[in-house]
Coordinates of C-alpha atoms and ligand atoms in Angstrom, one line a residue:
M120 CA 183.9 88.0 151.3
S121 CA 180.5 89.2 150.7
R122 CA 179.4 92.8 152.1
T123 CA 176.7 90.8 154.5
S124 CA 179.5 88.8 156.1
D125 CA 181.9 91.8 156.3
L126 CA 178.9 93.7 158.2
N127 CA 178.3 90.8 160.2
N128 CA 181.9 90.3 161.4
F129 CA 182.3 94.2 161.9
K130 CA 179.1 94.1 163.9
S131 CA 180.3 91.1 166.1
A132 CA 183.9 93.1 166.7
L133 CA 182.4 96.2 168.0
G134 CA 182.3 94.6 171.5
G135 CA 180.1 97.2 173.3
I136 CA 180.3 99.9 170.9
R137 CA 176.7 101.1 170.3
F138 CA 175.2 100.3 166.9
H139 CA 171.9 100.2 164.9
D140 CA 170.5 98.3 162.0
G141 CA 166.9 98.8 162.4
Q142 CA 165.3 100.9 158.9
K143 CA 163.9 103.4 161.3
H144 CA 167.4 104.6 162.6
L145 CA 169.2 104.0 159.0
E146 CA 166.5 106.3 157.3
A147 CA 166.7 108.8 159.9
R148 CA 170.6 108.8 159.7
S149 CA 171.1 108.8 156.0
H150 CA 170.0 111.8 154.7
D151 CA 170.7 115.5 155.0
Y152 CA 169.0 118.8 153.6
F153 CA 170.0 117.6 150.0
W154 CA 165.9 117.8 149.4
Y155 CA 166.4 121.8 148.6
S156 CA 167.4 120.3 145.3
P157 CA 165.1 118.7 143.1
I158 CA 168.1 117.1 141.1
L159 CA 169.9 115.7 144.2
N160 CA 166.5 114.6 145.3
D161 CA 166.0 112.6 142.3
Q162 CA 169.8 111.1 143.0
L163 CA 169.8 110.5 146.6
T164 CA 166.5 109.8 148.3
D165 CA 167.0 105.9 147.8
K166 CA 170.5 105.7 149.3
L167 CA 170.6 104.2 152.8
G168 CA 173.4 103.2 155.0
E169 CA 173.6 99.5 156.2
L170 CA 174.7 100.1 160.0
L171 CA 174.8 103.1 162.3
V172 CA 177.5 103.2 165.0
V173 CA 177.7 105.7 167.7
P174 CA 180.8 105.7 169.3
Q175 CA 180.9 107.5 172.8
S176 CA 184.7 108.4 173.1
V177 CA 187.7 108.8 170.9
E178 CA 189.0 105.4 171.8
E179 CA 185.6 104.1 170.3
V180 CA 186.5 106.0 167.1
I181 CA 189.7 104.7 167.1
K182 CA 188.4 101.0 167.2
V183 CA 185.8 101.7 164.7
A184 CA 188.1 103.3 162.3
G185 CA 190.2 100.4 162.7
L186 CA 187.5 98.0 161.9
I187 CA 186.5 99.9 158.9
A188 CA 189.7 99.4 157.5
K189 CA 189.9 95.7 158.3
Y190 CA 186.7 94.8 156.9
K191 CA 186.8 97.5 154.0
L192 CA 183.5 98.8 154.5
P193 CA 182.4 102.3 153.0
L194 CA 182.3 104.8 156.0
T195 CA 180.3 108.2 156.1
L196 CA 180.7 110.4 159.1
R197 CA 177.9 112.7 160.4
G198 CA 177.4 115.6 162.7
G199 CA 174.0 117.2 163.0
G200 CA 173.1 116.1 159.3
T201 CA 172.3 119.6 158.1
G202 CA 174.3 119.6 155.1
N203 CA 172.8 120.8 152.1
Y204 CA 174.4 118.9 149.2
G205 CA 173.9 114.9 150.6
Q206 CA 177.2 115.6 152.3
C207 CA 176.7 112.8 154.8
V208 CA 174.6 111.1 152.3
P209 CA 176.1 107.2 152.0
M210 CA 176.5 106.7 148.6
E211 CA 177.7 103.3 148.7
G212 CA 175.8 102.0 151.7
G213 CA 178.0 100.9 154.6
V214 CA 178.7 102.5 157.8
I215 CA 177.3 105.6 159.0
M216 CA 179.2 106.7 162.1
D217 CA 177.5 109.5 164.2
L218 CA 179.8 111.5 165.7
T219 CA 177.4 113.6 168.1
R220 CA 178.2 112.0 171.4
L221 CA 182.0 113.2 170.7
D222 CA 180.7 116.6 172.3
K223 CA 182.8 117.5 175.2
V224 CA 183.7 120.9 175.4
L225 CA 187.6 120.3 176.6
E226 CA 189.1 123.7 177.6
I227 CA 188.2 127.3 177.3
T228 CA 190.8 129.8 177.8
Q229 CA 191.2 133.9 176.7
G230 CA 190.4 133.8 172.8
H231 CA 190.5 130.0 172.5
V232 CA 188.4 127.3 172.7
R233 CA 189.4 123.5 172.4
T234 CA 186.4 121.2 171.6
Q235 CA 185.5 117.6 170.7
A236 CA 184.2 117.6 166.7
G237 CA 181.0 116.7 167.7
A238 CA 179.8 119.2 170.2
R239 CA 176.5 121.0 168.9
I240 CA 177.7 124.5 167.7
S241 CA 174.9 126.2 170.2
R242 CA 176.4 124.1 173.2
L243 CA 179.8 125.4 172.2
D244 CA 179.0 129.2 172.1
D245 CA 176.9 128.7 175.0
A246 CA 179.7 127.6 176.7
A247 CA 182.0 130.6 175.6
H248 CA 179.3 133.0 176.5
E249 CA 179.5 131.8 180.2
T250 CA 183.1 133.1 180.2
G251 CA 182.1 136.2 178.4
Q252 CA 183.4 135.4 174.9
E253 CA 181.6 134.1 171.6
L254 CA 182.6 132.0 168.6
L255 CA 183.4 134.3 165.8
M256 CA 181.0 132.7 163.4
Y257 CA 178.2 129.8 163.0
P258 CA 175.9 128.5 160.3
S259 CA 172.3 129.4 161.0
T260 CA 171.9 126.1 162.0
R261 CA 173.7 127.0 165.1
Q262 CA 171.2 125.0 167.2
M263 CA 171.7 121.5 165.1
A264 CA 174.9 121.6 163.5
T265 CA 178.1 120.2 164.8
I266 CA 181.5 121.9 165.0
G267 CA 183.0 119.0 163.2
G268 CA 180.4 119.2 160.5
F269 CA 181.1 123.0 160.1
L270 CA 184.7 122.6 159.6
A271 CA 184.1 119.7 157.1
G272 CA 180.8 120.6 155.4
G273 CA 180.3 124.4 155.8
S274 CA 181.9 127.7 154.8
G275 CA 181.0 130.5 157.2
G276 CA 177.5 132.3 158.2
I277 CA 176.5 134.3 161.0
G278 CA 179.7 136.5 162.0
S279 CA 181.4 136.3 158.8
L280 CA 180.6 139.8 158.2
R281 CA 183.2 140.4 161.3
H282 CA 185.2 137.6 161.0
G283 CA 185.6 136.2 157.3
M284 CA 185.0 132.9 156.6
L285 CA 185.8 129.8 158.6
R286 CA 188.7 129.2 156.2
D287 CA 190.3 132.2 156.9
P288 CA 193.6 132.3 158.6
G289 CA 193.5 132.0 162.5
N290 CA 189.9 131.0 162.8
V291 CA 190.6 127.4 163.3
S292 CA 194.0 126.9 165.3
Y293 CA 194.2 122.8 164.9
V294 CA 192.2 119.7 164.2
K295 CA 193.0 116.3 165.3
V296 CA 192.4 113.6 162.8
I297 CA 191.7 109.9 162.8
T298 CA 193.0 107.6 160.0
V299 CA 191.1 105.1 158.8
E300 CA 193.8 101.9 158.7
K301 CA 193.9 98.8 160.6
E302 CA 196.4 101.0 163.2
P303 CA 194.8 104.0 163.0
Q304 CA 197.1 107.1 163.5
V305 CA 196.1 110.4 165.3
I306 CA 197.2 113.5 163.4
E307 CA 197.3 117.0 164.4
L308 CA 197.3 119.6 161.8
H309 CA 198.1 123.5 162.4
G310 CA 198.1 126.3 160.6
D311 CA 197.6 126.0 156.7
D312 CA 197.5 122.4 157.0
I313 CA 194.0 122.4 158.2
Q314 CA 193.0 123.3 154.5
K315 CA 193.8 119.7 154.3
V316 CA 190.5 118.6 155.9
Q317 CA 188.4 121.9 155.7
H318 CA 185.4 121.3 153.4
A319 CA 186.6 117.9 152.5
Y320 CA 183.1 116.4 153.5
G321 CA 185.0 113.8 155.8
T322 CA 186.6 112.0 153.1
N323 CA 190.3 112.1 154.5
G324 CA 190.2 111.5 157.9
I325 CA 187.8 111.6 161.1
V326 CA 188.1 115.0 162.9
V327 CA 187.8 114.3 166.4
E328 CA 188.9 117.4 168.2
M329 CA 189.7 121.1 167.2
G330 CA 190.7 124.5 168.5
L331 CA 188.8 127.8 167.5
A332 CA 189.4 131.4 168.3
L333 CA 187.1 133.1 170.6
T334 CA 186.3 137.1 170.8
P335 CA 184.7 138.6 173.5
K336 CA 181.0 138.5 173.7
T337 CA 178.2 141.2 172.8
D338 CA 174.9 141.1 173.5
W339 CA 173.7 141.4 169.9
I340 CA 170.5 143.4 169.1
H341 CA 168.4 141.2 166.7
T342 CA 166.8 143.7 164.6
A343 CA 165.1 144.6 161.2
A344 CA 164.9 147.8 158.9
L345 CA 162.5 148.0 156.5
F346 CA 162.8 150.1 153.0
D347 CA 160.6 151.3 150.1
G348 CA 163.2 149.4 147.6
Y349 CA 165.7 146.6 147.6
D350 CA 168.4 148.8 146.3
R351 CA 167.8 151.2 149.5
A352 CA 168.2 148.4 151.3
L353 CA 171.3 147.1 149.8
N354 CA 172.8 150.5 149.9
F355 CA 172.3 150.8 153.7
A356 CA 173.7 147.5 154.1
T357 CA 176.9 147.9 152.2
L358 CA 177.3 151.5 153.8
A359 CA 176.6 150.1 157.0
Q360 CA 179.7 147.3 156.3
K361 CA 182.1 150.2 154.6
G362 CA 181.5 152.3 157.5
G363 CA 182.7 149.3 160.0
M364 CA 179.4 149.4 161.7
D365 CA 179.7 147.1 164.6
C366 CA 177.5 143.9 163.4
Y367 CA 177.7 140.2 163.4
L368 CA 174.7 140.0 160.7
L369 CA 173.5 142.1 158.0
T370 CA 171.1 140.2 155.5
A371 CA 168.9 141.8 152.9
V372 CA 165.6 139.7 152.1
E373 CA 163.3 141.3 149.4
R374 CA 160.0 142.1 149.9
R375 CA 158.9 138.8 148.1
F376 CA 160.0 136.6 151.0
A377 CA 157.7 138.7 153.4
P378 CA 154.6 136.0 153.1
Y379 CA 157.1 133.1 154.0
Y380 CA 158.5 134.9 157.1
T381 CA 155.1 134.1 158.8
K382 CA 156.1 134.9 162.3
F383 CA 156.8 138.5 161.8
G384 CA 153.2 140.1 160.3
D385 CA 153.6 144.0 160.3
L386 CA 157.4 143.6 161.3
F387 CA 158.5 142.3 157.6
P388 CA 155.4 143.3 155.6
A389 CA 155.0 142.4 151.9
D390 CA 155.4 146.0 150.8
R391 CA 158.7 146.7 152.1
D392 CA 162.4 145.0 151.6
A393 CA 164.1 144.1 155.1
I394 CA 167.6 144.1 156.4
F395 CA 167.7 141.5 159.2
A396 CA 170.5 142.0 161.6
M397 CA 172.5 141.5 164.6
V398 CA 174.0 144.9 165.6
A399 CA 176.1 145.9 168.9
P400 CA 174.0 147.6 171.4
D401 CA 176.1 150.9 171.3
E402 CA 175.7 150.9 167.6
M403 CA 171.9 150.6 167.5
D404 CA 171.4 154.6 167.5
R405 CA 173.7 154.8 164.4
F406 CA 171.9 151.9 162.9
T407 CA 168.6 153.5 163.2
A408 CA 169.7 157.0 162.0
E409 CA 171.7 155.6 158.7
A410 CA 168.5 153.5 157.8
E411 CA 166.5 156.6 158.3
A412 CA 168.9 158.5 156.4
Q413 CA 168.3 155.9 153.3
G414 CA 164.5 156.4 153.7
G415 CA 164.0 153.6 155.7
H416 CA 163.2 152.8 159.6
V417 CA 163.6 150.1 162.3
S418 CA 160.7 147.7 162.8
F419 CA 161.8 145.9 165.7
A420 CA 165.2 145.7 167.9
M421 CA 165.3 143.5 170.7
T422 CA 167.7 141.1 172.7
K423 CA 167.8 137.4 171.6
E424 CA 165.3 136.6 175.0
K425 CA 162.8 139.0 173.9
V426 CA 162.7 137.7 170.5
R427 CA 162.3 134.5 171.8
E428 CA 159.6 135.7 174.5
A429 CA 158.0 137.7 171.4
G430 CA 157.6 134.1 169.5
L431 CA 159.8 135.6 166.5
Q432 CA 162.7 133.5 165.0
P433 CA 166.5 135.2 166.0
A434 CA 167.8 137.1 163.1
Y435 CA 170.5 134.4 162.4
E436 CA 167.6 132.0 161.6
C437 CA 166.4 135.1 159.2
G438 CA 169.5 134.9 156.8
W439 CA 171.7 132.2 155.0
N440 CA 170.2 129.1 154.2
H441 CA 167.5 129.4 156.5
T442 CA 165.9 131.9 154.0
T443 CA 165.3 129.2 151.4
L444 CA 163.8 127.0 154.4
Q445 CA 161.3 129.6 155.3
A446 CA 160.3 129.4 151.7
L447 CA 160.4 126.1 151.1
K448 CA 158.2 125.3 153.9
V449 CA 155.4 127.2 152.1
D450 CA 156.3 126.5 148.4
P451 CA 158.0 123.4 147.5
G452 CA 158.0 124.9 144.1
W453 CA 161.5 126.4 144.9
T454 CA 165.1 125.7 144.9
Y455 CA 168.0 127.9 145.1
L456 CA 171.4 128.9 143.9
Q457 CA 174.4 130.3 145.8
V458 CA 176.1 133.1 144.3
A459 CA 179.2 135.3 145.0
Y460 CA 179.3 138.5 143.6
P461 CA 182.0 139.9 141.8
R462 CA 184.6 142.5 143.8
P463 CA 183.6 145.4 144.5
F464 CA 179.8 144.9 144.8
D465 CA 177.5 146.5 142.6
V466 CA 173.9 147.0 143.7
D467 CA 172.9 148.2 139.9
L468 CA 174.1 144.6 139.1
V469 CA 171.4 143.3 141.5
M470 CA 168.8 145.3 139.9
R471 CA 169.4 144.2 136.7
Q472 CA 169.2 140.5 137.7
M473 CA 166.1 141.1 139.1
A474 CA 164.4 142.6 136.3
R475 CA 165.8 140.1 134.1
H476 CA 164.5 136.8 136.0
G477 CA 161.3 138.8 137.5
D478 CA 159.2 136.1 139.1
E479 CA 161.4 133.1 138.6
M480 CA 164.0 134.5 141.2
F481 CA 163.6 135.7 144.5
W482 CA 166.5 137.4 145.9
H483 CA 168.4 137.6 149.4
H484 CA 172.1 138.8 150.3
E485 CA 174.7 138.1 152.8
M486 CA 177.2 140.8 153.8
A487 CA 180.3 138.8 154.4
R488 CA 184.3 139.1 154.3
Q489 CA 186.7 136.8 152.8
D490 CA 190.4 137.2 152.4
G491 CA 190.4 140.4 154.6
D492 CA 188.0 142.1 151.9
I493 CA 184.1 142.7 151.8
Q494 CA 182.4 139.9 149.8
I495 CA 178.8 139.6 149.0
F496 CA 176.6 136.1 148.5
A497 CA 173.3 135.8 147.5
L498 CA 171.0 132.8 148.4
P499 CA 168.3 133.4 145.6
L500 CA 165.2 131.6 145.6
V501 CA 164.9 129.9 141.9
R502 CA 161.6 128.4 140.6
Y503 CA 162.4 125.1 139.4
R504 CA 162.1 124.5 135.5
G505 CA 164.1 121.2 135.1
K506 CA 168.1 120.5 135.2
E507 CA 168.6 121.9 131.4
E508 CA 167.3 125.6 132.6
M509 CA 169.4 125.7 135.9
Y510 CA 172.2 125.1 134.1
R511 CA 171.7 127.6 131.5
L512 CA 170.8 129.9 134.5
I513 CA 174.2 129.1 136.3
A514 CA 176.0 129.6 132.9
E515 CA 174.2 132.9 132.5
L516 CA 175.0 134.1 135.9
E517 CA 178.5 133.4 135.6
Q518 CA 179.2 134.4 132.0
T519 CA 176.8 137.7 132.0
D520 CA 177.3 138.8 135.3
G521 CA 180.6 137.8 136.4
C522 CA 179.3 136.0 139.6
T523 CA 180.7 132.4 140.7
I524 CA 178.2 129.9 141.4
F525 CA 178.8 127.4 144.2
D526 CA 176.5 124.9 142.5
P527 CA 174.0 123.2 145.5
H528 CA 172.6 120.7 143.1
V529 CA 176.1 118.3 143.0
V530 CA 177.4 115.9 145.4
T531 CA 181.2 116.2 144.8
I532 CA 183.3 118.7 146.5
E533 CA 184.8 119.7 143.3
D534 CA 181.4 120.2 141.4
G535 CA 180.0 122.6 144.4
G536 CA 182.2 125.0 145.8
M537 CA 185.9 124.0 145.3
K538 CA 185.5 124.0 141.4
E539 CA 189.0 122.2 141.1
I540 CA 190.3 119.0 142.4
D541 CA 192.3 119.7 145.4
T542 CA 195.5 118.1 145.1
T543 CA 196.5 118.6 148.7
Q544 CA 193.3 117.2 150.3
I545 CA 193.9 114.2 148.1
D546 CA 197.3 113.7 148.8
F547 CA 196.5 114.0 152.5
K548 CA 193.6 111.2 151.8
K549 CA 196.1 108.8 150.7
R550 CA 197.5 109.2 154.0
A551 CA 194.6 109.1 156.2
D552 CA 192.3 107.0 154.1
P553 CA 194.6 105.0 152.2
Y554 CA 191.7 102.5 151.0
G555 CA 189.6 105.2 149.8
L556 CA 186.7 104.0 152.2
M557 CA 185.7 107.5 153.6
N558 CA 182.4 109.0 151.9
P559 CA 183.1 107.6 148.3
G560 CA 181.5 109.4 145.7
K561 CA 182.1 112.4 147.0
T562 CA 185.4 113.8 145.5
R563 CA 186.7 113.3 141.8
G564 CA 190.0 113.7 143.1
W565 CA 190.1 110.2 144.2
T566 CA 190.4 107.2 141.9
D567 CA 190.5 103.4 142.7
D568 CA 194.2 102.9 141.5
M569 CA 195.3 105.2 144.6
A570 CA 193.8 102.7 147.0
R571 CA 196.4 101.2 149.2
R572 CA 196.7 97.3 148.9
D573 CA 196.5 95.0 151.9
D574 CA 200.2 93.9 150.3
Q575 CA 201.8 97.0 150.3
H576 CA 203.4 99.3 153.5
R577 CA 202.8 102.6 154.3
Q578 CA 205.3 105.1 152.9
G579 CA 208.6 104.9 154.4
E580 CA 207.8 101.5 156.4
T581 CA 210.3 98.9 155.7
A582 CA 209.3 95.3 155.0
Ligands
LIG818 C1 168.7 125.9 156.9 C2 170.1 125.7 156.7 C3 170.9 126.7 156.8 C4 172.2 126.4 156.6 N1 172.8 127.4 156.8 C5 174.8 127.6 156.8 C6 175.2 128.5 157.0 O1 175.2 130.0 157.3 N2 176.6 128.5 156.4 C7 177.4 127.4 156.1 O2 178.5 127.0 156.2 N3 176.4 126.2 156.0 C8 175.3 126.4 156.2 N4 174.4 125.2 155.9 C9 174.6 123.6 155.9 C10 175.2 123.2 156.9 O3 174.1 123.3 158.2 C11 176.5 123.4 157.7 O4 177.6 123.5 157.0 C12 176.9 122.7 159.2 O5 177.6 123.4 159.6 C13 176.8 121.4 159.0 O6 177.1 121.0 160.4 P1 176.6 119.3 160.5 O7 176.9 119.0 161.9 O8 175.0 119.3 160.5 O9 177.5 118.7 159.5 P2 176.8 117.1 158.7 O10 175.6 117.8 157.6 O11 176.8 116.1 159.6 O12 178.2 116.8 158.0 C14 178.8 117.6 157.1 C15 180.0 117.0 156.3 O13 180.9 117.0 157.4 C16 181.3 115.7 157.5 N5 181.9 115.5 158.8 C17 180.8 115.4 159.7 N6 181.4 115.5 161.0 C18 182.7 115.0 160.6 C19 183.9 115.0 161.3 N7 184.1 115.1 162.7 N8 185.0 114.6 160.6 C20 185.1 114.8 159.4 N9 184.2 114.9 158.6 C21 182.9 115.1 159.3 C22 180.0 114.8 156.9 O14 180.6 113.2 156.7 C23 179.6 115.3 155.8 O15 180.1 115.3 154.5 C24 173.0 125.4 156.3 C25 171.9 124.4 156.3 C26 170.7 124.3 156.5 C27 169.8 123.3 156.1

């Protein structure tokens, strides 16, 4: 049967489940922030889904999953659509499933929250605040992103300085996954098994529910310290981190970004390098004293409410990939890279990189933790000079400087962050997406010959 008749049959079988097939809806839900990359922009601009479904409950998700398997349609899941690598772009058209109506925060107890996967992270964190707790971390897209999208597409962010990356043990307690089969199964994963779907780009099961650890809430002070020299700013941030200063965010942004941080004016002037931070109130005196000891000074320090009243952005929108966004709004000639530094972090290496690349790269660094150790990342702006030059630069940063690049100019899991095929995720895909319908084109680990044929039975089933 043709795709059109399969889609029509699928549509008719949806019953009352909400769907849209108008061009406007499809265009709005087929893209994410891949346009940060001119390479992906060329590759993905024309990709479009053919039908958008918006289930309102887990039961509706299960029904859609069963119909997808019945009619063998490509299925792309979508949360807030804030991914950077075309993660939720439907490469082969088909059905887009918007999960944002699965947004119930189910239960908050001491140190833990159970939530549906489509809940916006801001709503989830606000709900935790009402119980005197907060999330361990969130991406700088806190406002728009969903928690399921963070699990399946993100890695860490604000809070990672204190609590590590999302994948570090204990941060996620369980996930509930729906399989894409004619009779969809509900699978619950705990502990290490959660890695089977973490950062799998929604290629191996629909996450409908998850549990996350919470920590007691802190009324973080949003602040910036200014330094005459990026090395001084980085030295301050690394000393603060090593000294265990209680911060939720320490972001180093060099002075050439100042014209892009238009709201900040003299609070981030063009002749100073900045550390944007979220600092515990009782650590603010220490933050100020240590900044002064490095020749810096604090340019502002406010609660989040005061930041909003002053018309500024909260500090978490001054770091991670919001830094790139600020720059791209003003100068679309930039693109970016994601860099992990070798441990221990060497400020001199950054200064050599800055000298070597001059006006071709502007620098911004994130203090974080991974596997219990300090890990520094950078998301530098890169002046786009074509694909060949981009890959020459990546090779130089890896081979000369010993950095690891998480390539944001590719669509597959393996070519981006993971570097290699995760066979555990592929094995789980054989179980959760046996027909290979989910987010096609996003994993090199899946090949057509792995797909279950209709005349095959699930492992363990008798004829
Ligand atoms: C300005 C900016 C700043 C950013 N900062 C950060 C940052 O600090 N840290 C970070 O990690 N990322 C960051 N990102 C990337 C992105 O915002 C986050 O990863 C975010 O958590 C994605 O959530 P989402 O709901 O928008 O996911 P989407 O973009 O909708 O989806 C991401 C992937 O997850 C899959 N997916 C979505 N929901 C489900 C589900 N329920 N089950 C299974 N798969 C699913 C999708 O198919 C897709 O492959 C940033 C992006 C931008 C544009």
